[in-house]
mmCIF file with all atom_site columns, C-alpha atoms in Angstrom:
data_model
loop_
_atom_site.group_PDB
_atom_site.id
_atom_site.type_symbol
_atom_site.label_atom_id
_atom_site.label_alt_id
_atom_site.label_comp_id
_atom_site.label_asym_id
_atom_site.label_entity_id
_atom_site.label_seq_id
_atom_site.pdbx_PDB_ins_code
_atom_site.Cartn_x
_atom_site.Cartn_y
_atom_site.Cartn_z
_atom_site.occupancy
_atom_site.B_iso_or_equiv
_atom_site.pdbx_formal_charge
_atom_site.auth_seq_id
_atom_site.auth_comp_id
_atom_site.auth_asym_id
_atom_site.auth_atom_id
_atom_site.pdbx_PDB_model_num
ATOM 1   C CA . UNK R 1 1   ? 92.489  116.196 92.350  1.00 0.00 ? 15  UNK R CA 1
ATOM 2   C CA . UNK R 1 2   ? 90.663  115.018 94.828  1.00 0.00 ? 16  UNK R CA 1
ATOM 3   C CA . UNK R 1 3   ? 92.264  113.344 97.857  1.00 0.00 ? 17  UNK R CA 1
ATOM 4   C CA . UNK R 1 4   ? 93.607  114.476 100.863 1.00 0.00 ? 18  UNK R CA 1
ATOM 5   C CA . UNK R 1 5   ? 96.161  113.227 103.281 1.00 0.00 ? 19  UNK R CA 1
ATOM 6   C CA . UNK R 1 6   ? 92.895  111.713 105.236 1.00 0.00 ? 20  UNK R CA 1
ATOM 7   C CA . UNK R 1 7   ? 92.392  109.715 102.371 1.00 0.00 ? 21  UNK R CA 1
ATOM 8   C CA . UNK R 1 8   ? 96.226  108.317 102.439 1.00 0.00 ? 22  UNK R CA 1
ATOM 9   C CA . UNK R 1 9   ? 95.769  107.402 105.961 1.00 0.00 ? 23  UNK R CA 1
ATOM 10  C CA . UNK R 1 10  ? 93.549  104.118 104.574 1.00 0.00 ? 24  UNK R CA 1
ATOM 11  C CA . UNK R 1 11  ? 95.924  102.573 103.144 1.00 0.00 ? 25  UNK R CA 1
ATOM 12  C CA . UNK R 1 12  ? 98.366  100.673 105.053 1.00 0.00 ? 26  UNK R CA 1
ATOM 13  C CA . UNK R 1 13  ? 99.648  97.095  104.247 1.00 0.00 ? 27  UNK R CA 1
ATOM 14  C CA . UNK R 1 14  ? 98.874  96.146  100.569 1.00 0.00 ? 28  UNK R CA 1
ATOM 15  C CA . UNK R 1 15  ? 97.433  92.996  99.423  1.00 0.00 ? 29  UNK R CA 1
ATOM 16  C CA . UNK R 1 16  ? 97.217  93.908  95.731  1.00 0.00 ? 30  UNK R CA 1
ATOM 17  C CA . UNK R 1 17  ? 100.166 95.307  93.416  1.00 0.00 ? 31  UNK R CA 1
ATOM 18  C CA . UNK R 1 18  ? 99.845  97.054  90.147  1.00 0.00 ? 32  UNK R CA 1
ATOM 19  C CA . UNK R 1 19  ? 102.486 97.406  87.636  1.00 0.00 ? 33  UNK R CA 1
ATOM 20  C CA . UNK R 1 20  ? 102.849 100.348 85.279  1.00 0.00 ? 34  UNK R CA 1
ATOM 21  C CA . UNK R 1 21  ? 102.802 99.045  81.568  1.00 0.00 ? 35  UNK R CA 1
ATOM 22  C CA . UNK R 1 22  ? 106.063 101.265 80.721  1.00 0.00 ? 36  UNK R CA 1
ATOM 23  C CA . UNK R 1 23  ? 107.714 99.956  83.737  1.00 0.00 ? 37  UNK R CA 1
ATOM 24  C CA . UNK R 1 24  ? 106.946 96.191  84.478  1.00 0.00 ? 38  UNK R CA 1
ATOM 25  C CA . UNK R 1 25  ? 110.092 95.428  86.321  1.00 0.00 ? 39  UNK R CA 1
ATOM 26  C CA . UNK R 1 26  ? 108.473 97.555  88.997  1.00 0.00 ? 40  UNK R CA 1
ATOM 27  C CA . UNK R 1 27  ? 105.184 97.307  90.813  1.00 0.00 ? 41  UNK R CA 1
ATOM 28  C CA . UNK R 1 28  ? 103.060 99.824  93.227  1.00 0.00 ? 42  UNK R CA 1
ATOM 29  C CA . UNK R 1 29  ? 100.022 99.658  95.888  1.00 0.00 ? 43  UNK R CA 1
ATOM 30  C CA . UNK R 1 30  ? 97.031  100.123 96.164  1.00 0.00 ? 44  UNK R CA 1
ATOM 31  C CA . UNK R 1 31  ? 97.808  103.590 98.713  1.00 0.00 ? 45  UNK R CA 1
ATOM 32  C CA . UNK R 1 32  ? 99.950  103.963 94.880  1.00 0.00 ? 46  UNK R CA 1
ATOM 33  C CA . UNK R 1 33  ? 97.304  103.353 92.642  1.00 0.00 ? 47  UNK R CA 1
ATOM 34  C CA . UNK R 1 34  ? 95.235  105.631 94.222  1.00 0.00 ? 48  UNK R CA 1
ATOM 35  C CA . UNK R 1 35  ? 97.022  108.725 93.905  1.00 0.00 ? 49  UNK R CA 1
ATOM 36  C CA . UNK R 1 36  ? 97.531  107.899 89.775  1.00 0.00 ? 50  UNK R CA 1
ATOM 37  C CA . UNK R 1 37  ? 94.125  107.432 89.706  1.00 0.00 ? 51  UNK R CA 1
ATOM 38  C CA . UNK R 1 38  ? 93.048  110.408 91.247  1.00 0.00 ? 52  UNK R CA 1
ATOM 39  C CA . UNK R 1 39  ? 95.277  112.756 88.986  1.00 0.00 ? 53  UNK R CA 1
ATOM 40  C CA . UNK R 1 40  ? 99.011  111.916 89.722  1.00 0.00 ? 54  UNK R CA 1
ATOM 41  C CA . UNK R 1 41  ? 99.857  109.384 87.667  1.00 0.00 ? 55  UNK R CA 1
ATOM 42  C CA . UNK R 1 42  ? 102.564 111.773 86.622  1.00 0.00 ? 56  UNK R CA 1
ATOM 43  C CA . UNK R 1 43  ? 104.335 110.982 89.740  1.00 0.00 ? 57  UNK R CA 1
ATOM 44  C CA . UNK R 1 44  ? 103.999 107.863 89.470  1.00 0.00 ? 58  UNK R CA 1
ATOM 45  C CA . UNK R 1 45  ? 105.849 107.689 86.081  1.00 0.00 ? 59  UNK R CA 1
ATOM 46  C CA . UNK R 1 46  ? 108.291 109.949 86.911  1.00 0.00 ? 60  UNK R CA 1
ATOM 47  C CA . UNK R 1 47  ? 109.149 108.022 90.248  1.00 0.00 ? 61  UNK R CA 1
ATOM 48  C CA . UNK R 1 48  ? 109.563 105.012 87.787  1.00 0.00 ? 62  UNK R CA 1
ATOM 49  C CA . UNK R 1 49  ? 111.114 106.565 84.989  1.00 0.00 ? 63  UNK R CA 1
ATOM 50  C CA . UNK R 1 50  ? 113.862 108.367 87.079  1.00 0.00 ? 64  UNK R CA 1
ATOM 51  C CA . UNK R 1 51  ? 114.824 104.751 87.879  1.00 0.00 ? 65  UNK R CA 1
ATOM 52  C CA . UNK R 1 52  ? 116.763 105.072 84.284  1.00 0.00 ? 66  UNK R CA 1
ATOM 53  C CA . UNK R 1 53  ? 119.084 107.688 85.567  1.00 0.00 ? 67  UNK R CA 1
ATOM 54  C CA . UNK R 1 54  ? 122.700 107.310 86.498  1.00 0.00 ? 68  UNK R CA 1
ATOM 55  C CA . UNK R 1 55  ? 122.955 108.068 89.952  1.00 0.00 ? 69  UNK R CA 1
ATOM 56  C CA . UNK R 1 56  ? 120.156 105.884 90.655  1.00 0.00 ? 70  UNK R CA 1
ATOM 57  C CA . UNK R 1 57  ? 120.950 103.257 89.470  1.00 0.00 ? 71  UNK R CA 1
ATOM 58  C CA . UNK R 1 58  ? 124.969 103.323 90.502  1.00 0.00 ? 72  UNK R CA 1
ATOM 59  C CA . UNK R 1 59  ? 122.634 103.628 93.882  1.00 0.00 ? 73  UNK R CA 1
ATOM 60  C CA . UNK R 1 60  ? 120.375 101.064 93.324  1.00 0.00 ? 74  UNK R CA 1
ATOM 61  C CA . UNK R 1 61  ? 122.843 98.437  92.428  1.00 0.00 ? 75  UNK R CA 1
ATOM 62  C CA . UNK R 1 62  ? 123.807 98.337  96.397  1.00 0.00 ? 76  UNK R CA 1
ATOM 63  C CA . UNK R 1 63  ? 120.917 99.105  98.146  1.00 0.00 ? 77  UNK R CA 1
ATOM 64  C CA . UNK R 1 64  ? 117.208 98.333  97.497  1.00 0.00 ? 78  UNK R CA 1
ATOM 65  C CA . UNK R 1 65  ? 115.645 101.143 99.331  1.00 0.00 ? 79  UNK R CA 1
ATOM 66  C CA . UNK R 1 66  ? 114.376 104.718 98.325  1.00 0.00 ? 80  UNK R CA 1
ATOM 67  C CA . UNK R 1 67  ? 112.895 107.633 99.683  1.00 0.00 ? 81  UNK R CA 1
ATOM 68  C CA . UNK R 1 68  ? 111.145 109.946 97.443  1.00 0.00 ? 82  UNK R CA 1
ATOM 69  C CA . UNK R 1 69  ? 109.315 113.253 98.793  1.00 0.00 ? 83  UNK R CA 1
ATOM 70  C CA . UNK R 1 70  ? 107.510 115.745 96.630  1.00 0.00 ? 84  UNK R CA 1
ATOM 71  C CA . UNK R 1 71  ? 107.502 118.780 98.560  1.00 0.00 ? 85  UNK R CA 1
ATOM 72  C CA . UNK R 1 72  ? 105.361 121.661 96.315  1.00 0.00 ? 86  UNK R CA 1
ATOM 73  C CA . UNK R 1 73  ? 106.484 125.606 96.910  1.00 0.00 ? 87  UNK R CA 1
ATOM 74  C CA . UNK R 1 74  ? 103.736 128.093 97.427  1.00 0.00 ? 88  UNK R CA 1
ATOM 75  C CA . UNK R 1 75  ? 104.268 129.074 93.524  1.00 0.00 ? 89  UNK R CA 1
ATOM 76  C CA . UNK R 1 76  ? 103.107 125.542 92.585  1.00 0.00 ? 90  UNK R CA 1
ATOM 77  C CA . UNK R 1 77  ? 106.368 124.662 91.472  1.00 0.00 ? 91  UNK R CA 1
ATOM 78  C CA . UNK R 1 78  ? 107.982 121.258 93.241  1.00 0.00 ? 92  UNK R CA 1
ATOM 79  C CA . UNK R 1 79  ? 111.114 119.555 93.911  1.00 0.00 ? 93  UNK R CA 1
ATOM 80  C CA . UNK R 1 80  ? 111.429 115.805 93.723  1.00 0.00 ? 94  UNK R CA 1
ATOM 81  C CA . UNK R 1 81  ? 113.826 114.451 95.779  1.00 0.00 ? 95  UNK R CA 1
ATOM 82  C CA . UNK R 1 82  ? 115.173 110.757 96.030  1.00 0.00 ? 96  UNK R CA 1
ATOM 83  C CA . UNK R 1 83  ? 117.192 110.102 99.561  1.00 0.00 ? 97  UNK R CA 1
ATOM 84  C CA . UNK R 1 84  ? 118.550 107.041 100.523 1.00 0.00 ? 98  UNK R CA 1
ATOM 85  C CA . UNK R 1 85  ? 116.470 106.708 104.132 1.00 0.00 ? 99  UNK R CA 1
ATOM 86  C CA . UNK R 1 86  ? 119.685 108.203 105.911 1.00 0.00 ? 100 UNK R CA 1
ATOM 87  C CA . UNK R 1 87  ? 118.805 111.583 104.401 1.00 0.00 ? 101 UNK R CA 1
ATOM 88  C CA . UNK R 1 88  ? 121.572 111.448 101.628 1.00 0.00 ? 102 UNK R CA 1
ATOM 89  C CA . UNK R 1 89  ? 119.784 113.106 98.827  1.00 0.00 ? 103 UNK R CA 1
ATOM 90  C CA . UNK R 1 90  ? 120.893 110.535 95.364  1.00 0.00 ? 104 UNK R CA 1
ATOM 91  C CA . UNK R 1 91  ? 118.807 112.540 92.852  1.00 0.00 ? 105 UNK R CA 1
ATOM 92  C CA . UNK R 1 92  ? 117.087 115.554 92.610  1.00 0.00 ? 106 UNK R CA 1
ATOM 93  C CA . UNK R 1 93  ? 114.146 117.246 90.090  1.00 0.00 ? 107 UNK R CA 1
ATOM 94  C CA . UNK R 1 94  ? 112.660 120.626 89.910  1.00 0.00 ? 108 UNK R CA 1
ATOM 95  C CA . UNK R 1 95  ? 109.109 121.220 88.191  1.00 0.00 ? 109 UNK R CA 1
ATOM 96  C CA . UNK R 1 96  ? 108.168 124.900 87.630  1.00 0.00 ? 110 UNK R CA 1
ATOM 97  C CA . UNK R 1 97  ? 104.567 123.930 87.770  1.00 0.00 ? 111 UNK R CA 1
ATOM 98  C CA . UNK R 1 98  ? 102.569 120.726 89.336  1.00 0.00 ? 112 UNK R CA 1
ATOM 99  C CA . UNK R 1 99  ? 98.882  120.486 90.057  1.00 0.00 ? 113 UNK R CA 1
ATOM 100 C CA . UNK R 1 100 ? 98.995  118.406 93.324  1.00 0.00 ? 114 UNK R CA 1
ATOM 101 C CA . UNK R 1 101 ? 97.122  119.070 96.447  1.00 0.00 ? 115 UNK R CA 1
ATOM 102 C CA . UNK R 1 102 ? 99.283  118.323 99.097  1.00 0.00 ? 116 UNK R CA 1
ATOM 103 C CA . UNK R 1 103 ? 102.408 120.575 100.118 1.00 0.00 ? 117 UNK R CA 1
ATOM 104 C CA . UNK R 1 104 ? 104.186 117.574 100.788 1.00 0.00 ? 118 UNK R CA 1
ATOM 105 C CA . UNK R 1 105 ? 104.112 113.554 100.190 1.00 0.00 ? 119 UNK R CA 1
ATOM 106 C CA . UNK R 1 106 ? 106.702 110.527 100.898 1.00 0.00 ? 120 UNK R CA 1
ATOM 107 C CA . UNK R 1 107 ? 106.679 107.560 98.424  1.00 0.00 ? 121 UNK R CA 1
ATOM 108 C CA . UNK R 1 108 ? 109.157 104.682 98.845  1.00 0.00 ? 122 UNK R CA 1
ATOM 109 C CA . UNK R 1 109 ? 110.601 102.513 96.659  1.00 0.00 ? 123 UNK R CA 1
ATOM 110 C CA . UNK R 1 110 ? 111.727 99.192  98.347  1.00 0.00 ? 124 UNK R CA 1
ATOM 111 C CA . UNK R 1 111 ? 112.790 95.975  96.243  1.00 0.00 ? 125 UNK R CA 1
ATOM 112 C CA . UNK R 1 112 ? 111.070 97.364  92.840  1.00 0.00 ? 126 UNK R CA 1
ATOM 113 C CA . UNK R 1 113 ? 107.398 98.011  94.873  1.00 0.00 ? 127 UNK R CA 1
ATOM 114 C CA . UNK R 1 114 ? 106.242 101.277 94.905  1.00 0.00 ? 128 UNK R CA 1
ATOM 115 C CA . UNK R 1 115 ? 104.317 102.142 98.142  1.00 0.00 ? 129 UNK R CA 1
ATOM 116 C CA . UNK R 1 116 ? 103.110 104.582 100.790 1.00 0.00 ? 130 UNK R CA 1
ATOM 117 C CA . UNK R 1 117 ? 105.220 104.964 104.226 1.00 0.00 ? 131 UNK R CA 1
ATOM 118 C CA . UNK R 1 118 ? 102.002 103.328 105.895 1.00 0.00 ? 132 UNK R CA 1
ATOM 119 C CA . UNK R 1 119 ? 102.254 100.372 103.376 1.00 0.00 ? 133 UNK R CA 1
ATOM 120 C CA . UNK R 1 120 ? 105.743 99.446  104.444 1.00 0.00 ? 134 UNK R CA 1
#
């Protein structure tokens, strides 16, 4: 993988949106796009596809915002967590093993759109 937080920081305010072909109810930025392009797609998809389960969407019938962090453990294993922006955790993953250079990154979900904090 090859980006760094430095490289997140040049995204802010999309003008472009991407849809996943699995997924075309929902759409993501370019700050998005970039990180699935540069070896995360995985997160991507699993963002998206977590969308299916049931305490998102009991969730997501009320509100239209998400928080999701990735925060990756020393061991290279990760937790995904889905909040609802009040810190009220909805959903929760563990991986035992993720290849992803940061210890930590935010992704939101607003209205379907997929984005970077700096693109909201």
């Amino acid at each position: 993988m090859a980006f760094t937080r430095a490289n997140l920081q040049q995204f802010y305010g999309s003008e472009t949106f991407y849809r996943n072909p699995l997924f075309g109810k929902y759409r993501y930025t370019e700050g998005v796009k970039y990180i699935g392009d540069n070896g995360a797609s995985w997160l991507v998809t699993d963002i998206l596809a977590f969308q299916g389960e049931p305490d998102i969407q009991a969730y997501a019938k009320q509100e239209h915002f998400q928080a999701w962090t990735l925060t990756v453990n020393d061991d290279e294993s990760a937790t995904l967590v889905c909040e609802d922006g009040n810190n009220r955790v909805i959903f929760a993953h563990d991986y035992t093993y993720v290849d992803f250079p940061l210890s930590r990154i935010k992704l939101y979900l607003c209205n379907t759109v997929l984005l970077l904090p700096s693109e909201y």
